[in-house]
PDB file of C-alpha atoms in Angstrom:
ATOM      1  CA  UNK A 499      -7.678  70.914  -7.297  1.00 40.00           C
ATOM      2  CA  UNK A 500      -6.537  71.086  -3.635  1.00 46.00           C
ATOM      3  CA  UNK A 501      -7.207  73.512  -1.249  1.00 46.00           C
ATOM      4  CA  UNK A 502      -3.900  74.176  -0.541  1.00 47.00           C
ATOM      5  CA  UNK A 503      -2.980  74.998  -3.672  1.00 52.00           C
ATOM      6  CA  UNK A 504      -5.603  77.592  -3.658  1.00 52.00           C
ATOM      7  CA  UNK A 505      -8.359  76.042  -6.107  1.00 60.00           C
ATOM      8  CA  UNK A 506     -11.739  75.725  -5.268  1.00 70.00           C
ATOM      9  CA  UNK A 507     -12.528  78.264  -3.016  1.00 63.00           C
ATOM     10  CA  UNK A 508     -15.968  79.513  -2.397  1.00 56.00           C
ATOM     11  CA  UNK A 509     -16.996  82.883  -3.148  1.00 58.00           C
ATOM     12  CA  UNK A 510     -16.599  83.471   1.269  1.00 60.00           C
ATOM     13  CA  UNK A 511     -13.217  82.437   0.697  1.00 60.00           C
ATOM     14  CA  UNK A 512     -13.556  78.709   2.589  1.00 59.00           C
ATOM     15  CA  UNK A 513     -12.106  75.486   2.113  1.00 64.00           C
ATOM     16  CA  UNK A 514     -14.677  74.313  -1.144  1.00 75.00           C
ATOM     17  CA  UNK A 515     -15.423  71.329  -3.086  1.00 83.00           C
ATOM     18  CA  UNK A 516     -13.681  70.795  -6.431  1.00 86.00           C
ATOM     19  CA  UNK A 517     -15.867  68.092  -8.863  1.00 89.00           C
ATOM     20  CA  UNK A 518     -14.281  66.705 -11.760  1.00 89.00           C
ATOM     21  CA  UNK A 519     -10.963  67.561 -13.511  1.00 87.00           C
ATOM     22  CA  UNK A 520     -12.123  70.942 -14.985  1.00 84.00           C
ATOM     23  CA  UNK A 521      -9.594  73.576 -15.739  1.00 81.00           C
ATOM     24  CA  UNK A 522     -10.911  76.469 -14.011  1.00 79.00           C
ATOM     25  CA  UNK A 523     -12.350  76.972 -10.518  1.00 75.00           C
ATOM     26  CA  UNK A 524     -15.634  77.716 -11.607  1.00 78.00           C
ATOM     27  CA  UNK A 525     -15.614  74.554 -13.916  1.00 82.00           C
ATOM     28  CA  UNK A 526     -14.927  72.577 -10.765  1.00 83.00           C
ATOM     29  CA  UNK A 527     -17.290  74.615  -8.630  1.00 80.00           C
ATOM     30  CA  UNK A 528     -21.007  73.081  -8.720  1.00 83.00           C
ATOM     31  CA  UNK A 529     -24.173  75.263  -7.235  1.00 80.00           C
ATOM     32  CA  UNK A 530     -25.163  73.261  -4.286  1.00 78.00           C
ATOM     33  CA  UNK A 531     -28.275  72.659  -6.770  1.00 84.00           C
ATOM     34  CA  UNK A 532     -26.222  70.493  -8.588  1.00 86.00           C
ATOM     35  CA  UNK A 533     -23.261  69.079  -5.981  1.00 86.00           C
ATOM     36  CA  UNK A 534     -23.638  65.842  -3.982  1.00 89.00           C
ATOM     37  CA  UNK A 535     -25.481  65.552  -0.774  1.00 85.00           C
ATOM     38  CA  UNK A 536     -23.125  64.781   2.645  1.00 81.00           C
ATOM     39  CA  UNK A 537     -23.141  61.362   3.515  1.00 75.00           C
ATOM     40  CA  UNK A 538     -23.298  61.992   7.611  1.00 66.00           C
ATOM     41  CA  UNK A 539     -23.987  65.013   9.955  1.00 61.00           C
ATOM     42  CA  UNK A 540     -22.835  65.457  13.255  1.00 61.00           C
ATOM     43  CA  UNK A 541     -24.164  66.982  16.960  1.00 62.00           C
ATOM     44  CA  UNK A 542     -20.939  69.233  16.931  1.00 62.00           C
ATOM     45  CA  UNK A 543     -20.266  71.585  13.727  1.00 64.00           C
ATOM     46  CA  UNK A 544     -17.313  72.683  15.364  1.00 68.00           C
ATOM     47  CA  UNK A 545     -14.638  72.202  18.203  1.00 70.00           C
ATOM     48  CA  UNK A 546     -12.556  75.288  19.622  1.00 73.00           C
ATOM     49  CA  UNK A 547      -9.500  75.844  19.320  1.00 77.00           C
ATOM     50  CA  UNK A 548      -8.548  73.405  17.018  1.00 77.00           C
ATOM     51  CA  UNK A 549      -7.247  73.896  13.408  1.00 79.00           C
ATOM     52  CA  UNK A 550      -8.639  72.726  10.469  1.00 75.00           C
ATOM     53  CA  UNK A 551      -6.159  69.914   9.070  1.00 71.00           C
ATOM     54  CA  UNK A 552      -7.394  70.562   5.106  1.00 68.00           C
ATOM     55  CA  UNK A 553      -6.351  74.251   5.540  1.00 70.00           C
ATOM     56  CA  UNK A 554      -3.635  74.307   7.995  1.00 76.00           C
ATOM     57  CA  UNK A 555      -2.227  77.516   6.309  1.00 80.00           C
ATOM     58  CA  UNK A 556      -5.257  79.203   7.444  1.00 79.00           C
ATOM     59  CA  UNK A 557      -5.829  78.756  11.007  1.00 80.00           C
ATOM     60  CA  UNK A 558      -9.459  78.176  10.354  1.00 78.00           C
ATOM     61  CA  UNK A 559     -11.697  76.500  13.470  1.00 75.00           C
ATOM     62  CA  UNK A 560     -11.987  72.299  12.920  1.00 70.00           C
ATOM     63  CA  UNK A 561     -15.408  71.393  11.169  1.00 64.00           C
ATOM     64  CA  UNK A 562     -17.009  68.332  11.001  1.00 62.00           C
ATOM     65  CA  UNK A 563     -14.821  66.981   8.288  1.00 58.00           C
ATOM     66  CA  UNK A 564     -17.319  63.597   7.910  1.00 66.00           C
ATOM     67  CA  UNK A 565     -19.235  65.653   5.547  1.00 68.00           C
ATOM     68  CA  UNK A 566     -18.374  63.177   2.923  1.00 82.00           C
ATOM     69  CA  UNK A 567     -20.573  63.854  -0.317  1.00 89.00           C
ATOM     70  CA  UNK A 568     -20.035  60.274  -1.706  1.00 93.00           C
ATOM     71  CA  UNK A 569     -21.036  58.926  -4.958  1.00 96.00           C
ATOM     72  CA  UNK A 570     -22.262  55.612  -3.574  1.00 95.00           C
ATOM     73  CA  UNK A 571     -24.611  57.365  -1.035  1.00 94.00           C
ATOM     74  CA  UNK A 572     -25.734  59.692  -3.267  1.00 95.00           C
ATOM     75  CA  UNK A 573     -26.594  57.370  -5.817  1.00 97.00           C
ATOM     76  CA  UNK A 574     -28.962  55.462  -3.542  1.00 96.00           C
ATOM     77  CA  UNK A 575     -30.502  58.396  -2.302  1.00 95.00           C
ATOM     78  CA  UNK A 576     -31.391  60.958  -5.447  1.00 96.00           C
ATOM     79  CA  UNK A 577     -31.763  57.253  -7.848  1.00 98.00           C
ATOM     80  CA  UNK A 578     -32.211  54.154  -6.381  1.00 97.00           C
ATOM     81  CA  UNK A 579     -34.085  55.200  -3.363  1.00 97.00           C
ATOM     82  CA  UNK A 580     -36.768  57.609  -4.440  1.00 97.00           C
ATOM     83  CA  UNK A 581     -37.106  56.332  -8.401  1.00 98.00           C
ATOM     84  CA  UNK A 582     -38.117  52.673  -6.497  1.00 97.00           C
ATOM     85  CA  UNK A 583     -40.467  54.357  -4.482  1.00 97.00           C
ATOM     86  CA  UNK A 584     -41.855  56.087  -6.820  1.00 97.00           C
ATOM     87  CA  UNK A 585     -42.256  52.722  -9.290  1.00 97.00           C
ATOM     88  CA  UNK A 586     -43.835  51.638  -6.391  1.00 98.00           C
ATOM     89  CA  UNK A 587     -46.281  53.924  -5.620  1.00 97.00           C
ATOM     90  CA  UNK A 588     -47.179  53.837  -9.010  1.00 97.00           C
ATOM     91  CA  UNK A 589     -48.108  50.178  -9.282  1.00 97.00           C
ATOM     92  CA  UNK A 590     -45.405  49.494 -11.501  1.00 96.00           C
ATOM     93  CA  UNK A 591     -46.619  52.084 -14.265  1.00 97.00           C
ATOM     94  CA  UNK A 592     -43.455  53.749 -15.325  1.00 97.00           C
ATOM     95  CA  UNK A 593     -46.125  56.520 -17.288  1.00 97.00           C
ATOM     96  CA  UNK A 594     -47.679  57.087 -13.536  1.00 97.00           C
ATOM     97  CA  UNK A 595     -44.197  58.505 -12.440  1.00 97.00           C
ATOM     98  CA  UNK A 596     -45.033  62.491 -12.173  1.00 97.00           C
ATOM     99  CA  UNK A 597     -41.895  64.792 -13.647  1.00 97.00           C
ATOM    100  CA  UNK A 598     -42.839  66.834 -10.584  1.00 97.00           C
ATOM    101  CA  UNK A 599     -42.139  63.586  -8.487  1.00 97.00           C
ATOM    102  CA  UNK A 600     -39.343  64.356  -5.401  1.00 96.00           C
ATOM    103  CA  UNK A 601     -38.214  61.088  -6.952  1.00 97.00           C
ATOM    104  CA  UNK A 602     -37.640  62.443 -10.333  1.00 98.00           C
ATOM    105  CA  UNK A 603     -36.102  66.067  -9.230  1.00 97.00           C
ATOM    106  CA  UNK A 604     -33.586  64.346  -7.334  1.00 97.00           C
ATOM    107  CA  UNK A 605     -33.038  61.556 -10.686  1.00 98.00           C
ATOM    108  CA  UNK A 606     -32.697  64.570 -12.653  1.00 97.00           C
ATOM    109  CA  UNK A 607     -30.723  66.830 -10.257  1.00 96.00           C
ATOM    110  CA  UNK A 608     -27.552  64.544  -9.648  1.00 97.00           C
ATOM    111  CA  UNK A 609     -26.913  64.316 -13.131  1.00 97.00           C
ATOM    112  CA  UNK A 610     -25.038  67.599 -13.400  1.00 95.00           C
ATOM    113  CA  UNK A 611     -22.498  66.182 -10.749  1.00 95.00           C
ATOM    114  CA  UNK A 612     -22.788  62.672 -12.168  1.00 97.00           C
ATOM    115  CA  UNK A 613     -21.502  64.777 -15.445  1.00 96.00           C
ATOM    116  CA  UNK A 614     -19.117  66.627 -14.175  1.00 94.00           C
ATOM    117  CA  UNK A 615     -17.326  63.728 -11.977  1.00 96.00           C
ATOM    118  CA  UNK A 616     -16.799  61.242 -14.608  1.00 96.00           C
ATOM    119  CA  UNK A 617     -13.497  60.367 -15.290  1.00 94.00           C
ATOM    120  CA  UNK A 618     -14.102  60.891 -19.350  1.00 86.00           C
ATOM    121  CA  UNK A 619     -10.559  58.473 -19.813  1.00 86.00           C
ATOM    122  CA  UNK A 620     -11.916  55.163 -17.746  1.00 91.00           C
ATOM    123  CA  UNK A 621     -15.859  55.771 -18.107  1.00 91.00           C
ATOM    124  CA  UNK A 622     -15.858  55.520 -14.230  1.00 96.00           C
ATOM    125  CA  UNK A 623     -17.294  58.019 -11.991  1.00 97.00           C
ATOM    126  CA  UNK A 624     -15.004  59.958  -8.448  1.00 96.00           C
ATOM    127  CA  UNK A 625     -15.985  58.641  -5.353  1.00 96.00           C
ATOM    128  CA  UNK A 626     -16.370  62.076  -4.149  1.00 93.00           C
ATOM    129  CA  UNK A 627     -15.225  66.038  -5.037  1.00 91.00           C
ATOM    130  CA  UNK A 628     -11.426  66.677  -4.311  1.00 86.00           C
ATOM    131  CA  UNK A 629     -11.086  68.351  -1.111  1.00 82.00           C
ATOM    132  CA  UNK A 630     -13.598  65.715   0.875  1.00 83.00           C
ATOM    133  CA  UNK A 631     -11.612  64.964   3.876  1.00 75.00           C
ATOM    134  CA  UNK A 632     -10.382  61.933   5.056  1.00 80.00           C
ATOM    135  CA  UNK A 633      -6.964  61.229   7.424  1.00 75.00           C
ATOM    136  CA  UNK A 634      -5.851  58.310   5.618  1.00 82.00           C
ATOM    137  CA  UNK A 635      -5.558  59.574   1.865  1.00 83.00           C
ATOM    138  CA  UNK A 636      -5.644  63.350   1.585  1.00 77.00           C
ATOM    139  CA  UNK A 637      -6.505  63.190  -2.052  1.00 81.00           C
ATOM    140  CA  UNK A 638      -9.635  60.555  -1.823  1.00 88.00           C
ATOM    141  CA  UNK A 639     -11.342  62.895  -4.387  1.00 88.00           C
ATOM    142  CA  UNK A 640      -8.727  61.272  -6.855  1.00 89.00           C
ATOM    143  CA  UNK A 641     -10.211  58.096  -6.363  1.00 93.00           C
ATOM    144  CA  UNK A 642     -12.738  55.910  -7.699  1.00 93.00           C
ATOM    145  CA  UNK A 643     -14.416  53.192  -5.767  1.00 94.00           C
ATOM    146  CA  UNK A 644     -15.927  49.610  -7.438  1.00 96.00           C
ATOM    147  CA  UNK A 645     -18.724  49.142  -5.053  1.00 96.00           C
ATOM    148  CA  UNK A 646     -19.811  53.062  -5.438  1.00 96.00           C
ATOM    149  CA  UNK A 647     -19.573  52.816  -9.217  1.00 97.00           C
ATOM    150  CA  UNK A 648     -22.148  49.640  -8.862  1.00 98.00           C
ATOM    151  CA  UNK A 649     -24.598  51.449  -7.221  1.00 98.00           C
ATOM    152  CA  UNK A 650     -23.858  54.582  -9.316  1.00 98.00           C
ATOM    153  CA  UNK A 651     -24.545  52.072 -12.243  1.00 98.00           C
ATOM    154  CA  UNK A 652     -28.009  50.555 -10.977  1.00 98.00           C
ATOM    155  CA  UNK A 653     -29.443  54.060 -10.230  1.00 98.00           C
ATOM    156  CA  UNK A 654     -28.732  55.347 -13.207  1.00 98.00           C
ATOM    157  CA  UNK A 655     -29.865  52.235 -15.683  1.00 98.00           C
ATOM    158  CA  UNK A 656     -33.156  52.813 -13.306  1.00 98.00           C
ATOM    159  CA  UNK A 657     -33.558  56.259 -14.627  1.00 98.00           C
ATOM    160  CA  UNK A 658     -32.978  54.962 -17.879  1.00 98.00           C
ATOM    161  CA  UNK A 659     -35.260  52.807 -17.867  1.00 98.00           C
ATOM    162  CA  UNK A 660     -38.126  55.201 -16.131  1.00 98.00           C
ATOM    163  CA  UNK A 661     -36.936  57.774 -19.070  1.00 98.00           C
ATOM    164  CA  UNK A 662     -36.711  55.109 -21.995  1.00 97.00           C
ATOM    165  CA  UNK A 663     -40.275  53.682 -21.099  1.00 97.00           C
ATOM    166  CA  UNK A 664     -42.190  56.590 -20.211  1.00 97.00           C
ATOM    167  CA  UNK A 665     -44.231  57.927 -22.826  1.00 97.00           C
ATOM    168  CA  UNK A 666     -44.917  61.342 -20.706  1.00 95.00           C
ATOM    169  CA  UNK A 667     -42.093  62.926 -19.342  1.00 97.00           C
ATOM    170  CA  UNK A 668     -40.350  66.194 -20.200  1.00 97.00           C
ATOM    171  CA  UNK A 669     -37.292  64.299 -19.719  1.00 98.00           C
ATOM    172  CA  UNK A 670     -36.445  62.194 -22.611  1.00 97.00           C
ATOM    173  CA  UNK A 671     -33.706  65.230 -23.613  1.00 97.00           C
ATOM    174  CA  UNK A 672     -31.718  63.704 -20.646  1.00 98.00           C
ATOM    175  CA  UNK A 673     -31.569  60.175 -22.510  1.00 97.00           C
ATOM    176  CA  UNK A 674     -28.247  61.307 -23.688  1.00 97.00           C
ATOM    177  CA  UNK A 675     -26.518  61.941 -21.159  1.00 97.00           C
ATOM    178  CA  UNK A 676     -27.756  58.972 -18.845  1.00 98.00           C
ATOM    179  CA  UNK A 677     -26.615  56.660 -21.729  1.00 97.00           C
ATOM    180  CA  UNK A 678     -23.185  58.438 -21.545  1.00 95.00           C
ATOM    181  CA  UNK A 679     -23.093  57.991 -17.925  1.00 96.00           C
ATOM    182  CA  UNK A 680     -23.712  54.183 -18.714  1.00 95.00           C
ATOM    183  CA  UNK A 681     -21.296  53.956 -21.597  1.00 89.00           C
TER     184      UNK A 681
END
């Protein structure tokens, strides 16, 4: 889905994020419960008077367009990141992990996009939604990135392995669908 084309469009009518290779809009459209976090933020939001090159069409103001929600980033910071901390801070005792953990919300949180971004025909995962902007290939959503998938890969064999281990989280249904992340 591209912009231009008129998919993906949030319900205000902007320039949206579309995740995976759904068929419909609202398959491609994730809650921002569910979507990726933005890899950079910026002092400006906006600059005057200049156009926004995703939507030329539109005439809509220039946004910070390094809003990148990445895969790479994101898997260090809802997996890697917070489940190591957590391991930590638990002395090593996977059953010490709390469900209600910030660690553990964010472990469980991604998956949604995780699921929705995996490109079912290669077992790889997008480097980041269609529509994430960046001047030197306009369709970087379409991509998939080694390094990214790596880290992708090591957060989510270190859910696994908090999930697999633990003997009291409310989690084990998500088993499933971690191992089909890793498959």
């Amino acid at each position: 889905g591209v912009v231009s084309r008129g998919e993906c469009v949030d319900s205000e009518g902007a320039c949206g994020f579309c995740y995976g290779d759904g068929t419909t809009n609202a398959a491609k459209t994730l809650s921002f419960e569910d979507a990726y976090f933005f890899r950079m933020i910026a002092d400006y939001h906006s600059v005057e008077q200049v156009v926004d090159a995703r939507c030329p069409d539109r005439g809509q103001t220039w946004k910070w367009n390094e809003y990148r929600p990445v895969l790479g980033e994101n898997a260090w910071a809802t997996l890697l990141g917070p489940l190591q901390v957590e391991y930590l801070r638990a002395d090593g005792d996977i059953n010490a992990i709390p469900d209600d953990s910030p660690a553990m919300q964010l472990a469980i949180g991604i998956l949604c996009a995780l699921q929705t971004m995996k490109i079912s025909a290669l077992g790889a995962i997008y480097y980041a939604p269609r529509n994430t902007w960046d001047a030197a290939d306009p369709d970087i959503g379409s991509t998939f990135s080694t390094e990214n998938q790596a880290s992708a890969l090591a957060g989510l064999k270190a859910l696994h392995t908090v999930l697999n281990r633990s003997s009291t989280t409310r989690y084990k249904a998500q088993l499933p669908i971690v191992e089909d992340q890793i498959a």
